[in-house]
PDB file of C-alpha atoms in Angstrom:
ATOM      1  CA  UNK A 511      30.519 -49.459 -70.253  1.00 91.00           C
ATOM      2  CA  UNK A 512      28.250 -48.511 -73.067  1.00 95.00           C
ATOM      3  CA  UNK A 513      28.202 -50.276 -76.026  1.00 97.00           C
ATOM      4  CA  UNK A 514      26.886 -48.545 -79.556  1.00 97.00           C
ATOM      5  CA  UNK A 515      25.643 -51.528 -81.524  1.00 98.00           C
ATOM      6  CA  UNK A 516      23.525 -52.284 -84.464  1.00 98.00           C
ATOM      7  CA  UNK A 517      20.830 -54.922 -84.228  1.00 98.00           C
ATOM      8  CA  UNK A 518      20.254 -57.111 -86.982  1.00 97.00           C
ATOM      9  CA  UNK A 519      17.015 -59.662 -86.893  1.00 96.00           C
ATOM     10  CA  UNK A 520      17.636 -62.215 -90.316  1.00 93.00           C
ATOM     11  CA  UNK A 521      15.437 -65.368 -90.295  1.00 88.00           C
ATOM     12  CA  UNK A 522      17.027 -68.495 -91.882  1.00 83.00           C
ATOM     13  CA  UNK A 523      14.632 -71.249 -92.233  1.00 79.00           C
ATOM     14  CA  UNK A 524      11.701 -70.939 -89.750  1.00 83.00           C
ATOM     15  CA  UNK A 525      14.118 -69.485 -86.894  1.00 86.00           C
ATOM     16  CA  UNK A 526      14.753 -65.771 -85.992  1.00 92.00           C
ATOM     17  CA  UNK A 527      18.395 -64.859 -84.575  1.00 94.00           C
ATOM     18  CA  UNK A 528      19.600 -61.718 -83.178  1.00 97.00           C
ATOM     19  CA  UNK A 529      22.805 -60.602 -84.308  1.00 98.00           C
ATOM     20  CA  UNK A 530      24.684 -57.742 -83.000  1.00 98.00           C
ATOM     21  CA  UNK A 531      27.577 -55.471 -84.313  1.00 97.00           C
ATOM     22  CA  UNK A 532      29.670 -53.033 -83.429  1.00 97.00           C
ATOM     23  CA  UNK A 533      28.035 -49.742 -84.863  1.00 96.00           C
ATOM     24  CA  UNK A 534      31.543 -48.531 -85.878  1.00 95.00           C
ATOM     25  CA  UNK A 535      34.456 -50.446 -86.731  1.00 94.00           C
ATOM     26  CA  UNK A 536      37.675 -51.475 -84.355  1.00 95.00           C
ATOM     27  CA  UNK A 537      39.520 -49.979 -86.878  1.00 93.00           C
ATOM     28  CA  UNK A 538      43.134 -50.696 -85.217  1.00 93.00           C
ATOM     29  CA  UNK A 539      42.131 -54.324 -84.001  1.00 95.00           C
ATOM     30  CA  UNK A 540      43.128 -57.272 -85.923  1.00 95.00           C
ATOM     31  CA  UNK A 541      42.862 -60.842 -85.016  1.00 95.00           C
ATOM     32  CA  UNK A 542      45.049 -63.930 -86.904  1.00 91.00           C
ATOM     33  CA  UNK A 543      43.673 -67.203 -87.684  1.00 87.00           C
ATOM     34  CA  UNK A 544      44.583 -69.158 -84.282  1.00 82.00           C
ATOM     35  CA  UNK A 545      45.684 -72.217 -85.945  1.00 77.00           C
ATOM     36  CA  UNK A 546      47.188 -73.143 -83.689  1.00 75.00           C
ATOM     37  CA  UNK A 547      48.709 -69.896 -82.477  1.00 86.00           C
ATOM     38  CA  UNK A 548      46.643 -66.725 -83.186  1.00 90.00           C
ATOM     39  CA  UNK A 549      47.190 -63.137 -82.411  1.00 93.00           C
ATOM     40  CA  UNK A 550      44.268 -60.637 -81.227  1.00 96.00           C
ATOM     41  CA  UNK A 551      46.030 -57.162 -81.646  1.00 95.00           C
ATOM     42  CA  UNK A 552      44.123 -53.518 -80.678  1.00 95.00           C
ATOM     43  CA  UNK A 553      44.766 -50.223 -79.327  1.00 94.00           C
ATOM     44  CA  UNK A 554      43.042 -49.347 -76.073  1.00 93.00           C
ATOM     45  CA  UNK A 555      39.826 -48.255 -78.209  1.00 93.00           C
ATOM     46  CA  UNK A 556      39.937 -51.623 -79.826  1.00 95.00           C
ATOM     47  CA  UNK A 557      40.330 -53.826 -76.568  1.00 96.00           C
ATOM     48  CA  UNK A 558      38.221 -51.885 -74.199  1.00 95.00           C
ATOM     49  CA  UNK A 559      35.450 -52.361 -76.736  1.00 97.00           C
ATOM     50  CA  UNK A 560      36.467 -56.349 -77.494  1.00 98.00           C
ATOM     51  CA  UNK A 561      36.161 -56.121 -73.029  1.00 97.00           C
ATOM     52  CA  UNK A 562      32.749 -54.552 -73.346  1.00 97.00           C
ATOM     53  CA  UNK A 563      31.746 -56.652 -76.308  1.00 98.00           C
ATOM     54  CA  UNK A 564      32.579 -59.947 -74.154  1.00 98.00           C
ATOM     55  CA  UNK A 565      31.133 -58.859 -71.317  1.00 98.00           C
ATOM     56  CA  UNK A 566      27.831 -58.525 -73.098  1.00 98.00           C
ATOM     57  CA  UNK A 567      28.200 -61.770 -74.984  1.00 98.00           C
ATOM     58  CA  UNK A 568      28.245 -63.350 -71.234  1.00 97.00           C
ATOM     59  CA  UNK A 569      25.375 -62.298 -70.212  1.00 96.00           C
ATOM     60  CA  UNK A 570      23.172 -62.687 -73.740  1.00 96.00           C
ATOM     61  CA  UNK A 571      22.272 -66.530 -74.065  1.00 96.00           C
ATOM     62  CA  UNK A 572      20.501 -65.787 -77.391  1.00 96.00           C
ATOM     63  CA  UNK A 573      22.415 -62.972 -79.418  1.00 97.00           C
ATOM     64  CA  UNK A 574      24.823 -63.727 -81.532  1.00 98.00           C
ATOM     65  CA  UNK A 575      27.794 -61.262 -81.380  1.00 98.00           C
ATOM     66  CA  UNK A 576      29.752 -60.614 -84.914  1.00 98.00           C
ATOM     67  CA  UNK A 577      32.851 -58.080 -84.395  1.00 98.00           C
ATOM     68  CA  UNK A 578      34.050 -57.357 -88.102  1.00 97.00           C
ATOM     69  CA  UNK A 579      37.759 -57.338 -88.117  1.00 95.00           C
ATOM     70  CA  UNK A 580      38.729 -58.064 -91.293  1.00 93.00           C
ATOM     71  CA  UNK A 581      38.862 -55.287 -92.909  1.00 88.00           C
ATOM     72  CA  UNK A 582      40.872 -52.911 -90.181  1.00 87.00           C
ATOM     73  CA  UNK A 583      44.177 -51.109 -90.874  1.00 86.00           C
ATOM     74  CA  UNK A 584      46.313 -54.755 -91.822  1.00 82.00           C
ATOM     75  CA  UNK A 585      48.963 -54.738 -88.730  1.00 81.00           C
ATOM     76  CA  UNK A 586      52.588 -54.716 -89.382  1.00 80.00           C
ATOM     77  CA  UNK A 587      53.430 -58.107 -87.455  1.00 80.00           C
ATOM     78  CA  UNK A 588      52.222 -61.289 -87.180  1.00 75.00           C
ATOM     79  CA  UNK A 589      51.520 -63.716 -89.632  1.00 79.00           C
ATOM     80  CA  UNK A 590      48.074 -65.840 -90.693  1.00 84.00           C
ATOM     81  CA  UNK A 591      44.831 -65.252 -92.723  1.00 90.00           C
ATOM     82  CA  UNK A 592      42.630 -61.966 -91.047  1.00 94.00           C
ATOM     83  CA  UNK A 593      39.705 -63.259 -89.525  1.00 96.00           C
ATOM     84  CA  UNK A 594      36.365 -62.063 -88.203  1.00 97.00           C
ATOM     85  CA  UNK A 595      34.878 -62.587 -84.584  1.00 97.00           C
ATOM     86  CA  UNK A 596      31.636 -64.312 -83.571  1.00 98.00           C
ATOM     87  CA  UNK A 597      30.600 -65.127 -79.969  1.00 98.00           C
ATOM     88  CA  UNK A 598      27.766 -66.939 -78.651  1.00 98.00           C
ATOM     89  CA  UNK A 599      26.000 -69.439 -76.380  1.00 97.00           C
ATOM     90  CA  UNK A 600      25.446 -72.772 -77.230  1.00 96.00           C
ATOM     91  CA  UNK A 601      21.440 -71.349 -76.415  1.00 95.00           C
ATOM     92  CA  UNK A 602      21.748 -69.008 -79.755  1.00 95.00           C
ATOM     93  CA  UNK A 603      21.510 -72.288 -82.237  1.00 91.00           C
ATOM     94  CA  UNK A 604      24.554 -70.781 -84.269  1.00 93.00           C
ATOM     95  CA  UNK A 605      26.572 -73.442 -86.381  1.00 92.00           C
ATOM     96  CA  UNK A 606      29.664 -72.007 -88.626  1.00 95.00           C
ATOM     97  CA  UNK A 607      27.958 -73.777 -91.328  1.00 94.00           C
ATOM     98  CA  UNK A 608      25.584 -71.521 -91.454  1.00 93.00           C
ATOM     99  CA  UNK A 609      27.512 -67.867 -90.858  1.00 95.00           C
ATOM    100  CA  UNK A 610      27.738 -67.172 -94.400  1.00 96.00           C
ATOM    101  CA  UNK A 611      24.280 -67.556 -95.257  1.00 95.00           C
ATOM    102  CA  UNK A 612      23.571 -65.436 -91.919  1.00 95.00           C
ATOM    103  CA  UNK A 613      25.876 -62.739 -92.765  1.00 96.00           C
ATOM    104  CA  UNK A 614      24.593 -62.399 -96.097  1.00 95.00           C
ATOM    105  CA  UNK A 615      21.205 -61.623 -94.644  1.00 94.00           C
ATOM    106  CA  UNK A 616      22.334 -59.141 -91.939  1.00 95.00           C
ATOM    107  CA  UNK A 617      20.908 -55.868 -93.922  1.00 91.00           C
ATOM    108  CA  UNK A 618      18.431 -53.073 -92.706  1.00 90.00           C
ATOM    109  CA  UNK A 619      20.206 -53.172 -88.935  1.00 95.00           C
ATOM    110  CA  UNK A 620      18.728 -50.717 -86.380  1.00 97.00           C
ATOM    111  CA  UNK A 621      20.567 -48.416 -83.113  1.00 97.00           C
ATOM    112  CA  UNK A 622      21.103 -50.360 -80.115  1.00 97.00           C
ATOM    113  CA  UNK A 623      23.019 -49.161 -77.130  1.00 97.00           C
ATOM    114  CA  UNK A 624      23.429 -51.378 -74.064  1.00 96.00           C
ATOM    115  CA  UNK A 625      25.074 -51.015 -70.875  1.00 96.00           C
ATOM    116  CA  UNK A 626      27.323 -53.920 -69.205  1.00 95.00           C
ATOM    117  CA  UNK A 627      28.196 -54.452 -65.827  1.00 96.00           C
ATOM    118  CA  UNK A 628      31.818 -54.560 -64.977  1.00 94.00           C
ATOM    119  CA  UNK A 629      31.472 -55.737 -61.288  1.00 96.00           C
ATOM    120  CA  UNK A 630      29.229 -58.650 -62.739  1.00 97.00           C
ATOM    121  CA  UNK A 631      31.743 -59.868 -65.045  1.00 97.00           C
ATOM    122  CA  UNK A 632      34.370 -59.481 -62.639  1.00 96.00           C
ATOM    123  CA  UNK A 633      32.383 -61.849 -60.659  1.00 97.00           C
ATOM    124  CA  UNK A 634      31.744 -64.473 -62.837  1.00 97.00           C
ATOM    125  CA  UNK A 635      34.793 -64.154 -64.453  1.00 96.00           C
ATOM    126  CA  UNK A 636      35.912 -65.343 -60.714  1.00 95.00           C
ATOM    127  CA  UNK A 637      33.479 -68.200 -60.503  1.00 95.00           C
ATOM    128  CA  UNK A 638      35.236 -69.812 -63.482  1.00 95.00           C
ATOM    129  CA  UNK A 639      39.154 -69.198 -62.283  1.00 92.00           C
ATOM    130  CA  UNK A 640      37.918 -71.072 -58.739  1.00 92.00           C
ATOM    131  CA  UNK A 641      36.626 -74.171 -60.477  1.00 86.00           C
ATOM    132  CA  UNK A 642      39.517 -75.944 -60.364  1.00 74.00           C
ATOM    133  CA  UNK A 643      38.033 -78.950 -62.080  1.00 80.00           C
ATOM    134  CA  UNK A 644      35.316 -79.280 -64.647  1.00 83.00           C
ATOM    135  CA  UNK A 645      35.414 -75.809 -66.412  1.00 88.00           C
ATOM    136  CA  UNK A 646      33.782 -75.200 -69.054  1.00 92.00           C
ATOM    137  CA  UNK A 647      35.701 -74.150 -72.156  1.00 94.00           C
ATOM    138  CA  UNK A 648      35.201 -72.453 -75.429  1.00 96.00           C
ATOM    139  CA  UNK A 649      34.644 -74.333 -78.136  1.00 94.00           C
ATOM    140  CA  UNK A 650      36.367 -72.917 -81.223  1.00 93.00           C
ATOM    141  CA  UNK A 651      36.662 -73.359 -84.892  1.00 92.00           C
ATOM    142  CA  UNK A 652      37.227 -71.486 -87.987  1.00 93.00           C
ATOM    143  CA  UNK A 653      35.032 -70.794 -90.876  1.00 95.00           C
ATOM    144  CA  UNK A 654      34.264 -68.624 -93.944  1.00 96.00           C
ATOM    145  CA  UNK A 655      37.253 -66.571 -92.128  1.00 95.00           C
ATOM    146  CA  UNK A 656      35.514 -65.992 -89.257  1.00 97.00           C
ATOM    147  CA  UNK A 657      36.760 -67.260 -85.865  1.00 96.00           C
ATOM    148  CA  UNK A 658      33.886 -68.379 -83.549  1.00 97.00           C
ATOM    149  CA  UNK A 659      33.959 -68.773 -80.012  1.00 97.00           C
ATOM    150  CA  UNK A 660      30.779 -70.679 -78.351  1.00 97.00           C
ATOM    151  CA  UNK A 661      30.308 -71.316 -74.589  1.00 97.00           C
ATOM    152  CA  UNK A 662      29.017 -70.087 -71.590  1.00 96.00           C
ATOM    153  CA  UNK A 663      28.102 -67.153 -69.219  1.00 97.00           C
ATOM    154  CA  UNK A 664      31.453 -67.607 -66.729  1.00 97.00           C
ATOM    155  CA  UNK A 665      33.871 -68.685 -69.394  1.00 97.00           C
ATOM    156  CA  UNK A 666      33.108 -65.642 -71.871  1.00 98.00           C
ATOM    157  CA  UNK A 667      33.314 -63.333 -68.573  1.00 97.00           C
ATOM    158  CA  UNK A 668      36.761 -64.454 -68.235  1.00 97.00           C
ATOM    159  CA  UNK A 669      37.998 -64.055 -71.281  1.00 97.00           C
ATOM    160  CA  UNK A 670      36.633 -59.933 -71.095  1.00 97.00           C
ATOM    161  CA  UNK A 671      38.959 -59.484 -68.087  1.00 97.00           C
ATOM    162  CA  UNK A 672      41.321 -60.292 -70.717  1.00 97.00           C
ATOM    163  CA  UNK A 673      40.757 -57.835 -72.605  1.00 97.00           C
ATOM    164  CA  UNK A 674      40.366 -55.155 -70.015  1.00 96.00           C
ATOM    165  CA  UNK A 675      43.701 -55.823 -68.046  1.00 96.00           C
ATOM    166  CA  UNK A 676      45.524 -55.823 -71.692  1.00 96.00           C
ATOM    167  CA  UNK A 677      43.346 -52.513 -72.407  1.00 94.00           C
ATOM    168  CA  UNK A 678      44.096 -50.715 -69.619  1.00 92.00           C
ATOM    169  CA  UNK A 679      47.334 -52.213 -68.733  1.00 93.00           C
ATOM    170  CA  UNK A 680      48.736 -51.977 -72.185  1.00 92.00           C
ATOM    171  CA  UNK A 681      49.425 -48.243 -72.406  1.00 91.00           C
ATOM    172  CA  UNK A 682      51.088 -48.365 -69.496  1.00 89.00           C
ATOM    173  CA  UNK A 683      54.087 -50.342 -70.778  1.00 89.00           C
ATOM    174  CA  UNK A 684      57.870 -48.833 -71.851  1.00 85.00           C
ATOM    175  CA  UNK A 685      57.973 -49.732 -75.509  1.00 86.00           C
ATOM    176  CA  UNK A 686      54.842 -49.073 -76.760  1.00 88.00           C
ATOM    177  CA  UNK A 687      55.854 -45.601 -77.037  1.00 84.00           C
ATOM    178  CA  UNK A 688      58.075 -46.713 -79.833  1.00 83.00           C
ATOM    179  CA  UNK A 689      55.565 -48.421 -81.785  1.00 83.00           C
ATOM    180  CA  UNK A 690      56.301 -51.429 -80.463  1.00 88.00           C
ATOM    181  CA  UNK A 691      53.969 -54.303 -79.229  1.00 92.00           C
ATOM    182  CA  UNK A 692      52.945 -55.535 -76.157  1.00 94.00           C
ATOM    183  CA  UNK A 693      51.436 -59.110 -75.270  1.00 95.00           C
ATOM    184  CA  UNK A 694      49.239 -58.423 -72.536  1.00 96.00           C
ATOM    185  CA  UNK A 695      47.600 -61.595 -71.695  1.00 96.00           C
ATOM    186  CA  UNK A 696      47.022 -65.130 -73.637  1.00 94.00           C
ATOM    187  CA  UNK A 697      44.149 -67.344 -74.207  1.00 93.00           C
ATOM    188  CA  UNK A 698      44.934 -70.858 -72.950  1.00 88.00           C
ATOM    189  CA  UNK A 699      42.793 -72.344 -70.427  1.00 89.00           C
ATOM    190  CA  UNK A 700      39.290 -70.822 -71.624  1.00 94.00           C
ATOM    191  CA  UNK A 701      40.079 -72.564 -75.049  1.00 93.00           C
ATOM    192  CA  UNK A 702      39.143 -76.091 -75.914  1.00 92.00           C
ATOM    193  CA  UNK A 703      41.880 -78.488 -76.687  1.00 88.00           C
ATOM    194  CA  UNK A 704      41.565 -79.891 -80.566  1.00 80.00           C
ATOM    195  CA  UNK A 705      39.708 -82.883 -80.323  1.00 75.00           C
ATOM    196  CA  UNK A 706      42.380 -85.072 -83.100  1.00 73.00           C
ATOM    197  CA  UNK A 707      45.800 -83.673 -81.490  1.00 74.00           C
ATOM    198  CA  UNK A 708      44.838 -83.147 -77.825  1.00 74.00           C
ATOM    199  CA  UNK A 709      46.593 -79.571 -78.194  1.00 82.00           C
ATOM    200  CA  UNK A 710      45.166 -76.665 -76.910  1.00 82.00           C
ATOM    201  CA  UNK A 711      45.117 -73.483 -79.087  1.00 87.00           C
ATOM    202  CA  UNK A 712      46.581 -69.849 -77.797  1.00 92.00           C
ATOM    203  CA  UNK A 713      45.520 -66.839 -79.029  1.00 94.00           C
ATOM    204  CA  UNK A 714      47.873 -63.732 -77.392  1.00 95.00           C
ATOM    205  CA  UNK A 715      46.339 -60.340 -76.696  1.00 97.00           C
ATOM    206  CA  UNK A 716      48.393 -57.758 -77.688  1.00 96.00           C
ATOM    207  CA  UNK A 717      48.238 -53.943 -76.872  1.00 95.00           C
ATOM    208  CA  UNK A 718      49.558 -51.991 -80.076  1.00 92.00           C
ATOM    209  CA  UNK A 719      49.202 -48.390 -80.391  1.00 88.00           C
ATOM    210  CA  UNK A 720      48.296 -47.033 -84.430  1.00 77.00           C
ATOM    211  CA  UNK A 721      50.583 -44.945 -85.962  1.00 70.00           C
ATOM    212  CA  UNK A 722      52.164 -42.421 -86.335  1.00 61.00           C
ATOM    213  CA  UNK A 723      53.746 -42.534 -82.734  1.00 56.00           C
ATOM    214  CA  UNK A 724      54.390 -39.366 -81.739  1.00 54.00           C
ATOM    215  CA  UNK A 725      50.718 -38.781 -81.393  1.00 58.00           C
ATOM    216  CA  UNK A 726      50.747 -41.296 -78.220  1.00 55.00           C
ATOM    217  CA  UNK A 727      51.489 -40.899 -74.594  1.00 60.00           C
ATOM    218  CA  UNK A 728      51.764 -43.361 -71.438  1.00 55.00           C
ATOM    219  CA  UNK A 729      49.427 -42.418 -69.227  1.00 61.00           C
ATOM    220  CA  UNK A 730      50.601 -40.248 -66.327  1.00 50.00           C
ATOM    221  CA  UNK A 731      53.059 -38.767 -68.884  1.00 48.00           C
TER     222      UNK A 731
END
């Protein structure tokens, strides 16, 4: 897939980070506040990209990945506080503490378009599901409504299989014609449980097409 991005480089202190955004917004792609139960909801544009986005997140140990969804087209279901997306490696020295100072400074971006590797991710993505013990998880918190997901290579591979089965899987289903959601797939296992309760967060991945209706079609229709 290729990815249209703009680049940002703001220095905080004496360190440099890279930052990366989508160059145009997932307009139909929302995400609620998993606290404990959050809801990531797109059209196919909106997950394919999220896939893509992911994907490239995997296999970037030092770029920080911010997907603004805050201000999209509000969704008509669901219920929590809209919050943005960051993703990174533990490698990119990102603490939450810190985003808002970081997105302040994210100004004077420049083009970037990058290609990912689907068969890559697909492996990886693999590696983690046949660890049966001792996977690594994403740790998760949120902050200046943002939602940030830090972890590794494997882990964040898995997570944009997600988000490609629910993309192109998604369309495919009855009631979506209707306006109606679908929940695709579920984050469960690549989530870290909350270290007071012991529970482990879920955010659901749900296909929605935007309105109006009539303008959408199941594929093979």
């Amino acid at each position: 897939m290729e990815l249209r991005l703009t680049q940002f480089r703001p220095r905080i202190g004496p360190r440099e980070h890279r930052v990366v955004q989508p160059r145009t917004p997932l307009r139909h792609t929302s995400l609620r506040d998993p606290a404990p139960y959050g809801m990531l909801m797109g059209d196919h544009d909106g997950l394919n990209r999220l896939a893509g986005l992911f994907s490239f997140a995997a296999h970037s140990r030092h770029t920080i990945v911010h997907v603004p969804l805050r201000d999209c087209v509000p969704p008509d279901e669901g219920c929590g506080e809209l919050v943005d997306l960051v993703l990174a490696h533990p490698e990119a020295g990102l603490r939450p503490s810190k985003w808002p100072e970081l997105r302040r400074a994210l100004r004077h971006g420049t083009p970037l378009t990058v290609g990912t590797d689907e068969a890559r991710t697909e492996r990886h993505a693999r590696a983690w599901l046949e660890r049966p013990y001792d996977r690594e998880e994403l740790r998760h918190t949120t902050y200046a409504r943002t939602y940030f997901l830090i972890g590794g290579r494997d882990v964040l591979a898995s997570v944009s299989t997600c988000f490609a089965f629910a993309a192109g899987w998604g369309p495919r289903e009855k009631r979506v014609v209707k306006g109606h959601s679908a929940c695709m797939a579920s984050l469960v296992g690549e989530l870290a449980p909350d270290p007071e309760s012991g529970r482990y967060p879920e955010v659901a991945i749900c296909f929605k097409p935007y309105p109006p209706y009539t303008h959408f079609k199941r594929p093979g229709r």
